[in-house]
């Protein structure tokens, strides 16, 4: 009978205590596996989603807020930029692509964020190497009142091709529902990004929604202030007089499925942000930094590198939370190891005669030491393996729930490289907590123990 067999029989003799100590290890490992796997998926998603564009151009303010609002549709926009600024920026010879975003409204059902944009957005990679895919017969915003919805939106709202919906101005709490309706002409395939929980509408239609265009006089004055231009009051009054019948529009009663012909003047349009891809490969990084510096020196807008902002967020906020959770779960595992030590050590008093008989039958001190140490290792390894299985089982069960609530696609079979060192660490822990009980067995005096009994 080998050492492991004897150790296993000893564990079975104390089934309840052994099961409870192994379970405590398993629970600690389960929590650690869940934290590692889910954090790894979130970290990958955040960094991949932010890597589709070189820069995000938006109003002056918090760079992180600009990235979170534009890329992840979290929080409120900082402010808006004049549409004219977008028109001028996209003519910059260093820029390959400039995609305007108009953000601010939500859907009446589900409160999903609305993004007004142009069809070109869907022709570009949403993350490197991956393009948008759409359902059969789906189209990418060909008409003014067309909409493309993310997979999570379609699933939660039970929307399908041809359905129409209305927008709530600002946020779901505002309660102001616009009269205009957009028609669904496409449903995106799952991307595992915030696009899954987003509703995209044609930018022309977004501007034509009543209340989205600024009053003409306010828009002209703001544009002049933004560009540092002096406004000619006489010319301003002339423009206002010429557009007196077009500054305010009643959209009620129009055919929501078709363009009713009202085109908003550019001066009354605004964009929340502009997604920018720079030209070239060799000088791309240099031109990106140069454009950032140019905008930083001015007082009009800012250009933000989304990857840098997300890296800062993951390291300084999410990373700290992850570290805290790993420390807590590590402490749980250490406490579980202590419970293994207490369980084995307390059993030594009842096992002195058993150990003495083994010694009398020829077992050496080293063999007895190894048996006790093996019990500790088996309990830790058993609990660790069970914890790994439970941890991945928990991730597997939580994946569809997280997807439904956040749109985040979690691979239930995701694996963290840290798991590779988990079992060796448990073996070391088991050796440490089993050392003192094993030494107690090693030092058992055969003669005195047998004579006392």
XYZ file of C-alpha atoms in Angstrom:
453
model
C 0.000 0.000 0.000
C 1.614 3.279 -1.116
C 1.773 6.609 0.715
C -1.082 8.299 -1.219
C -3.432 5.359 -0.627
C -2.806 5.460 3.132
C -3.271 9.256 3.138
C -6.559 8.916 1.211
C -7.864 6.271 3.655
C -7.013 8.583 6.539
C -8.935 11.425 4.886
C -11.972 9.169 4.380
C -11.954 8.270 8.082
C -12.611 11.976 8.778
C -15.092 12.515 5.950
C -17.017 15.471 7.362
C -14.021 17.485 8.569
C -12.066 16.721 5.387
C -15.012 17.643 3.146
C -15.563 20.960 4.926
C -11.901 21.986 4.772
C -11.619 21.017 1.101
C -14.859 22.924 0.377
C -13.499 26.064 2.007
C -10.488 25.888 -0.321
C -12.821 25.273 -3.283
C -14.932 28.350 -2.497
C -11.862 30.590 -2.337
C -10.554 29.212 -5.631
C -14.022 29.589 -7.204
C -14.109 33.284 -6.368
C -10.572 33.806 -7.618
C -11.240 32.009 -10.924
C -14.419 34.058 -11.470
C -12.593 37.332 -10.779
C -9.666 36.436 -13.047
C -11.748 35.209 -15.982
C -14.388 37.958 -15.960
C -11.776 40.674 -15.409
C -9.725 39.288 -18.291
C -12.744 39.360 -20.607
C -13.678 42.909 -19.572
C -10.092 44.119 -19.932
C -9.872 42.611 -23.414
C -13.245 44.061 -24.434
C -12.409 47.575 -23.209
C -9.026 47.655 -24.904
C -10.216 46.092 -28.168
C -13.269 48.342 -28.420
C -11.130 51.438 -27.885
C -8.589 50.411 -30.530
C -10.748 50.920 -33.627
C -9.779 54.576 -34.066
C -6.637 56.637 -33.606
C -8.352 59.636 -32.030
C -11.678 60.831 -30.731
C -12.221 64.542 -31.263
C -14.711 66.280 -29.008
C -15.334 69.384 -26.909
C -12.877 70.462 -24.237
C -13.430 68.662 -20.939
C -12.657 65.309 -19.376
C -10.827 63.049 -21.879
C -12.054 59.923 -20.096
C -15.663 61.133 -20.156
C -15.360 61.757 -23.897
C -14.126 58.198 -24.508
C -16.674 56.541 -22.202
C -19.571 58.455 -23.743
C -18.483 58.049 -27.371
C -17.149 54.485 -27.402
C -18.989 52.836 -24.513
C -22.132 55.027 -24.469
C -21.729 55.610 -20.732
C -22.589 58.925 -19.077
C -23.620 62.218 -20.623
C -21.807 64.049 -23.447
C -19.484 66.881 -22.435
C -20.957 69.307 -24.964
C -21.312 69.548 -28.739
C -19.164 70.844 -31.571
C -20.471 72.888 -34.527
C -21.112 70.788 -37.629
C -18.882 73.192 -39.540
C -15.943 72.082 -37.388
C -16.516 68.481 -38.503
C -16.670 69.580 -42.153
C -13.362 71.407 -41.797
C -11.658 68.613 -39.827
C -12.431 65.889 -42.361
C -10.643 67.963 -45.045
C -7.359 67.747 -43.091
C -4.932 65.943 -45.461
C -3.593 63.833 -42.578
C -7.006 62.289 -41.847
C -8.179 59.138 -43.626
C -11.621 58.848 -42.020
C -13.722 61.197 -39.888
C -17.003 59.748 -38.597
C -19.433 62.127 -36.860
C -21.447 61.012 -33.835
C -24.515 62.753 -32.429
C -25.419 61.280 -29.042
C -27.983 62.228 -26.425
C -31.321 60.486 -26.905
C -32.498 57.016 -25.888
C -35.151 54.609 -27.132
C -38.620 54.754 -25.631
C -38.444 51.001 -25.017
C -35.469 49.758 -23.028
C -33.702 53.128 -22.780
C -30.977 52.117 -25.262
C -28.621 54.910 -26.392
C -29.245 56.516 -29.768
C -26.296 57.381 -31.998
C -26.793 59.502 -35.087
C -24.073 58.729 -37.626
C -23.355 58.146 -41.314
C -23.423 54.829 -43.242
C -19.625 54.976 -43.623
C -19.275 54.055 -39.942
C -20.341 50.479 -40.705
C -17.857 50.067 -43.558
C -14.910 50.391 -41.174
C -13.565 47.836 -38.705
C -15.130 48.225 -35.248
C -12.014 46.595 -33.809
C -8.894 45.661 -35.799
C -9.620 42.718 -38.070
C -13.390 42.659 -37.505
C -16.098 44.216 -39.657
C -19.752 44.774 -38.894
C -22.079 42.035 -40.120
C -25.775 42.572 -40.674
C -28.780 40.280 -41.074
C -29.902 39.052 -44.478
C -31.606 41.843 -46.474
C -30.362 44.360 -43.899
C -29.028 47.764 -44.980
C -26.718 50.307 -43.357
C -28.830 53.484 -43.020
C -29.573 54.271 -46.696
C -32.552 56.527 -45.896
C -33.106 59.560 -43.696
C -35.457 57.776 -41.258
C -33.619 54.447 -41.245
C -32.148 52.753 -38.171
C -29.759 49.867 -37.516
C -29.997 48.195 -34.110
C -27.573 46.100 -32.078
C -28.225 42.421 -31.401
C -28.969 42.978 -27.684
C -31.506 45.698 -28.533
C -33.318 43.398 -30.952
C -33.378 40.590 -28.420
C -34.521 42.596 -25.391
C -37.117 44.726 -27.187
C -38.171 41.896 -29.489
C -37.722 44.232 -32.461
C -37.492 42.985 -36.022
C -37.025 44.339 -39.523
C -39.599 46.960 -40.466
C -40.546 47.878 -36.886
C -40.729 51.561 -36.016
C -39.772 53.293 -32.775
C -39.595 56.746 -31.208
C -36.849 58.538 -29.319
C -36.889 60.041 -25.843
C -35.127 63.382 -25.707
C -32.052 63.442 -23.459
C -32.664 60.495 -21.151
C -35.415 58.108 -20.118
C -36.129 60.308 -17.073
C -36.995 63.348 -19.224
C -40.200 61.725 -20.443
C -40.293 63.844 -23.632
C -41.001 61.522 -26.565
C -40.298 62.845 -30.052
C -43.090 62.476 -32.620
C -40.792 61.222 -35.372
C -40.377 57.513 -35.933
C -37.387 55.620 -37.303
C -37.716 52.365 -39.202
C -35.439 49.373 -38.559
C -33.658 48.381 -41.782
C -30.860 46.295 -40.283
C -29.913 44.216 -37.226
C -26.219 43.853 -36.404
C -24.660 40.482 -35.631
C -23.296 40.252 -32.051
C -19.968 42.033 -31.646
C -19.309 41.724 -27.912
C -19.000 45.529 -27.749
C -21.320 48.392 -26.711
C -22.568 48.419 -30.325
C -24.780 45.473 -29.365
C -26.768 47.724 -27.025
C -26.896 50.736 -29.326
C -29.426 52.025 -31.831
C -27.881 53.784 -34.841
C -29.964 56.245 -36.838
C -29.176 58.175 -39.982
C -27.535 61.472 -39.053
C -29.803 63.407 -41.443
C -32.875 62.055 -39.690
C -31.366 62.749 -36.264
C -30.988 66.436 -37.179
C -34.528 66.608 -38.561
C -36.073 65.434 -35.288
C -37.912 68.401 -33.773
C -35.860 70.006 -31.008
C -32.510 68.630 -32.188
C -31.654 71.717 -34.210
C -30.652 74.809 -32.269
C -32.541 78.089 -32.842
C -30.860 79.720 -35.832
C -29.765 82.929 -34.088
C -28.308 81.024 -31.135
C -26.564 78.611 -33.493
C -25.019 81.404 -35.585
C -23.802 83.320 -32.546
C -22.337 80.175 -30.970
C -20.590 79.197 -34.203
C -19.053 82.657 -34.536
C -17.879 82.534 -30.911
C -16.443 79.037 -31.367
C -14.368 80.072 -34.393
C -13.430 83.451 -32.915
C -15.248 85.376 -35.620
C -16.994 88.721 -35.313
C -20.630 88.605 -36.263
C -22.172 91.299 -38.467
C -25.488 92.157 -36.829
C -26.987 93.478 -40.071
C -25.988 90.304 -41.926
C -27.307 88.210 -39.030
C -30.723 89.884 -39.147
C -30.834 89.387 -42.910
C -30.161 85.653 -42.527
C -32.767 85.350 -39.785
C -35.340 87.124 -41.945
C -34.604 84.867 -44.928
C -34.999 81.762 -42.758
C -37.912 82.999 -40.671
C -40.186 80.269 -41.971
C -37.660 77.488 -41.540
C -36.222 78.031 -38.062
C -39.035 76.141 -36.323
C -40.779 73.172 -37.873
C -43.738 71.063 -37.050
C -42.920 67.444 -37.813
C -46.143 65.952 -36.586
C -48.198 64.138 -39.141
C -45.413 63.545 -41.681
C -44.831 60.169 -43.246
C -42.283 58.810 -40.781
C -41.019 56.257 -43.248
C -39.899 58.835 -45.816
C -37.900 62.029 -46.007
C -40.349 64.911 -45.790
C -37.932 67.329 -47.451
C -36.930 69.556 -44.519
C -33.149 69.937 -44.523
C -31.649 71.564 -41.427
C -29.078 74.308 -42.165
C -25.519 73.296 -41.232
C -25.294 76.177 -38.761
C -28.022 74.521 -36.649
C -26.332 71.115 -36.636
C -23.923 69.877 -33.977
C -21.853 66.750 -33.432
C -21.026 65.190 -30.056
C -17.756 63.624 -31.182
C -15.750 62.700 -34.269
C -14.026 59.326 -34.658
C -10.755 59.797 -36.534
C -8.465 57.417 -38.408
C -5.173 58.889 -39.608
C -3.534 58.240 -42.967
C -0.367 56.233 -43.559
C 1.465 53.617 -41.562
C 5.022 54.809 -40.988
C 4.131 58.389 -40.028
C 0.721 57.603 -38.571
C 1.837 57.811 -34.960
C 3.647 61.099 -35.566
C 0.670 62.733 -37.310
C -1.651 61.498 -34.566
C 0.468 63.080 -31.827
C 0.867 66.284 -33.866
C -2.904 66.649 -34.344
C -3.427 66.064 -30.623
C -0.911 68.783 -29.799
C -2.451 71.240 -32.231
C -5.915 70.842 -30.755
C -4.544 70.956 -27.209
C -3.001 74.361 -27.863
C -6.306 75.797 -29.085
C -9.520 76.318 -27.149
C -11.957 74.749 -29.589
C -11.716 70.993 -29.104
C -9.553 68.140 -27.874
C -8.247 64.991 -29.561
C -8.059 61.993 -27.264
C -6.283 58.675 -27.772
C -8.957 56.194 -26.593
C -6.465 53.396 -25.836
C -4.486 55.636 -23.470
C -7.610 56.653 -21.575
C -8.895 53.090 -21.245
C -5.448 51.884 -20.152
C -5.469 54.547 -17.438
C -8.949 53.442 -16.360
C -8.030 49.750 -16.306
C -4.779 50.301 -14.394
C -5.826 52.945 -11.881
C -9.452 52.044 -11.171
C -10.489 48.640 -12.504
C -7.003 47.244 -11.870
C -7.081 48.352 -8.228
C -10.489 46.771 -7.711
C -9.245 43.566 -9.333
C -6.164 43.551 -7.092
C -8.318 44.053 -3.998
C -10.626 41.185 -4.994
C -7.669 38.879 -5.672
C -6.157 39.766 -2.285
C -9.471 39.017 -0.559
C -9.887 35.679 -2.351
C -6.234 34.836 -1.599
C -6.893 35.489 2.087
C -9.905 33.167 1.905
C -7.665 30.443 0.457
C -5.014 31.050 3.148
C -7.662 30.833 5.881
C -8.834 27.601 4.289
C -5.261 26.335 4.448
C -5.160 27.195 8.156
C -8.356 25.198 8.635
C -6.615 22.221 7.009
C -3.729 22.680 9.443
C -6.134 22.790 12.420
C -8.055 19.745 11.177
C -4.945 17.581 10.713
C -3.152 18.865 13.812
C -6.170 18.227 16.066
C -6.421 14.700 14.700
C -2.831 13.918 15.678
C -3.751 13.265 19.329
C -6.226 10.557 18.243
C -3.781 9.078 15.738
C -0.710 8.704 17.953
C -1.364 4.993 18.539
C -2.053 4.443 14.816
C 1.228 6.151 13.925
C 3.126 4.225 16.615
C 1.785 0.899 15.275
C 2.821 1.880 11.733
C 6.286 2.658 13.050
C 6.407 -0.637 14.968
C 5.474 -2.508 11.776
C 8.453 -1.024 9.973
C 7.356 2.332 8.639
C 10.157 4.860 8.902
C 9.904 8.383 10.257
C 10.140 9.775 6.709
C 7.251 7.551 5.533
C 5.020 8.769 8.367
C 6.039 12.382 7.674
C 5.180 11.934 3.962
C 1.770 10.412 4.709
C 0.662 13.362 6.855
C 2.046 15.849 4.323
C 0.227 13.975 1.534
C -3.077 14.378 3.387
C -2.615 18.128 3.415
C -1.669 18.191 -0.282
C -4.623 15.993 -1.277
C -7.081 18.210 0.600
C -5.680 21.389 -0.966
C -5.437 19.945 -4.469
C -8.895 18.379 -4.234
C -10.385 21.669 -3.097
C -8.424 23.549 -5.777
C -9.580 21.316 -8.636
C -13.166 21.492 -7.385
C -12.832 25.283 -7.120
C -11.561 25.573 -10.702
C -14.507 23.523 -11.948
C -16.984 25.531 -9.868
C -15.367 28.820 -10.950
C -15.702 28.045 -14.648
C -19.186 26.680 -13.995
C -20.107 29.985 -12.356
C -18.731 31.918 -15.350
C -20.630 29.607 -17.701
C -23.875 30.230 -15.799
C -23.294 33.977 -15.461
C -22.334 34.553 -19.124
C -25.900 34.746 -20.540
C -27.050 36.898 -17.597
C -24.167 39.369 -18.071
C -24.803 39.419 -21.826
C -28.500 40.193 -21.304
C -27.810 42.989 -18.829
C -24.744 44.608 -20.379
C -24.371 43.290 -23.918
C -20.909 42.005 -23.004
C -20.176 38.673 -24.660
C -18.293 36.425 -22.251
C -16.744 33.232 -23.528
C -17.863 30.624 -20.960
C -14.698 28.650 -21.741
C -12.385 31.633 -21.215
C -9.121 30.830 -19.449
C -6.739 33.018 -17.469
C -3.013 32.306 -17.608
C -2.834 32.876 -13.831
C -4.735 29.589 -13.401
C -1.582 27.751 -14.482
C 0.206 28.705 -11.270
C -2.806 28.233 -8.998
C -2.388 24.499 -8.363
C 1.400 24.732 -7.760
C 0.708 27.550 -5.274
C -1.842 25.323 -3.517
C 0.745 22.529 -3.280
C 3.180 24.970 -1.630
C 0.429 26.160 0.752
C -0.458 22.548 1.598
C 3.190 21.775 2.309
C 3.462 24.745 4.649
C 0.298 24.028 6.626
C 1.028 20.292 6.721
C 4.610 20.646 7.889
C 3.952 21.033 11.641
C 1.463 18.103 11.880
C 3.883 16.004 9.797
C 6.755 16.893 12.139
C 4.562 15.927 15.095
C 4.049 12.503 13.514
C 7.733 12.308 12.653
C 8.697 12.807 16.314
C 6.205 10.320 17.739
C 7.896 8.117 20.344
C 6.820 4.548 19.547
C 7.719 2.962 22.908
C 6.080 5.561 25.147
C 2.952 5.777 22.986
C 2.369 2.024 22.937
C 3.210 1.653 26.656
C 0.699 4.357 27.563
C -2.028 2.429 25.822
